[in-house]
Amino acid sequence: MSENLDKSHINEAGESKPSDSEQGLEGALECSDEALQKKIKSDSPSPQRVGRPHSSPARLVTVEELLETAKGVTNMALAHEIVVNGDFRIKAVELAEGSLEKRVKEIVHKAFWDCLSVQLSEDPPTYDHAIKLVGEIKETLLSFLLPGHTRLRDQITEVLDLELIKQEAENGALDISKLAEFIIGMMGTLCAPARDEEVKKLKDIKEIVPLFRAIFSVLDLMKVDMANFAISSIRPHLMQQSVEYERKKFQEVLEKQPNSLDFVTQWLEEASNDLLTQKYKHTLPAGGGAAGSGDAPVLTPVSVQNYAYLRLLKWDHFRRPFPETVLMDQSRFQELQLQLEQLAILGAVLLVTLSSATPGISGRADFAEKLKMTVKILLMDMHLPSFHLEDALTSIGEKVCLEVSSCLSLCGSSPFSINKETVLKGQIQALASPDDPIRRIVESRIFTFLETYLASGHQKLLATVPGGLGPIQKELEEVAVKFVRLVNYNKMVFCPYYDAILSKLLLRS
């Protein structure tokens, strides 16, 4: 969907008009409930919600309360999606082929256009339906204009004057083709560059009824273009407003469903206990005796939150419920998790390969880059259920040994011995096990990097990449930026709730 409306830089008034008020944002969100619900269903996994901790007593709710709550969640999710997802686009509704809705729509539309065709075929022609269509087209064209487009507004109002058109029709002086020509010309002025071809094709349609049908079809696409252009234009101004809006909507949900923070509480409590256990181990004396009272580890709300977010990158999405406050980003965290799993295998393969190769080629940046691209291609389908890591690593081992041998030959170095090939293939094959020492080291260093970067706050400089991860530095930094951006926004919205929960948890510990 094109965002570049270079011709007129127009906004769709009403539905997508930028607004500084919360009421304006909420009104815009009301219009897209159905589209977002479909997106949420398609993007978010559906884990089994088992074992909900009952920290709040259950209460009876009415159907109206449930519907109102669902609507609030949908609007909150839409506001979140617009701000967080830079690629968010509204799409034209496409009914499923053969569905009841599609059949009913086709029958109704056919009846309408057949009626229009009959009216225009009469002698003299009847223009009642045609004038109504011109009125709808006029309103649509006017909705594309900004307040400053006075000249275009005057042109549309003057040429598509319905009272004058009715008088012309009554006196047999109406030239419907001339009106259609003006409408097509105005659409060409207002449309996005991506629609130029569709508008151009309208000029080749000579029959009135097919022409009007095609005009409405293109206008529907233009509405979507304008809405998406408006979204891209107002996104930078929505950040703070969206934070306040999401928090307000979540509070409304919480008031109707008091147990809406149960999974969040469980998530933070587990992170706190896990972090406390790790810190306590580090405070134990070398002899294994009990630590002194002055050595008791101290946790801070920030450290617990950061560790809790890192735990989301190792989450079992199909067995464990996701915390409520990050539920709208579950698919994004899942995507980051898959990328990190792929990076861990990629980093481990490169580490063992470059360690096994002679210094003459292991230090060559071009060789490491070529090797990385080769392995990435073979791991590309790692997220698919049909992917088998063992088989992929076997292929990777063969390919890597060929690349090493080829590079050694080009450099004039001693050939890669059969024994070294066997050892390297075995090391690569062993990476299939999550308990492989090299794989675990790489995973540990990756999470250390993410933890350091997350703790660095809003500093522009990235954390130093741990040793051995140099070849995947670019990919790792890209994931880190996405992760931290997601975390920081979530903190901005839900920090008051986290602080309240952690103040109680840390007081007990």
Tab-separated table of C-alpha atoms in Angstrom, residues 212 351 398:
chain	number	residue	atom	x	y	z
A	212	PHE	CA	-19.352	3.568	-12.330
A	351	LEU	CA	32.832	-20.229	16.139
A	398	GLU	CA	29.434	-30.817	4.442
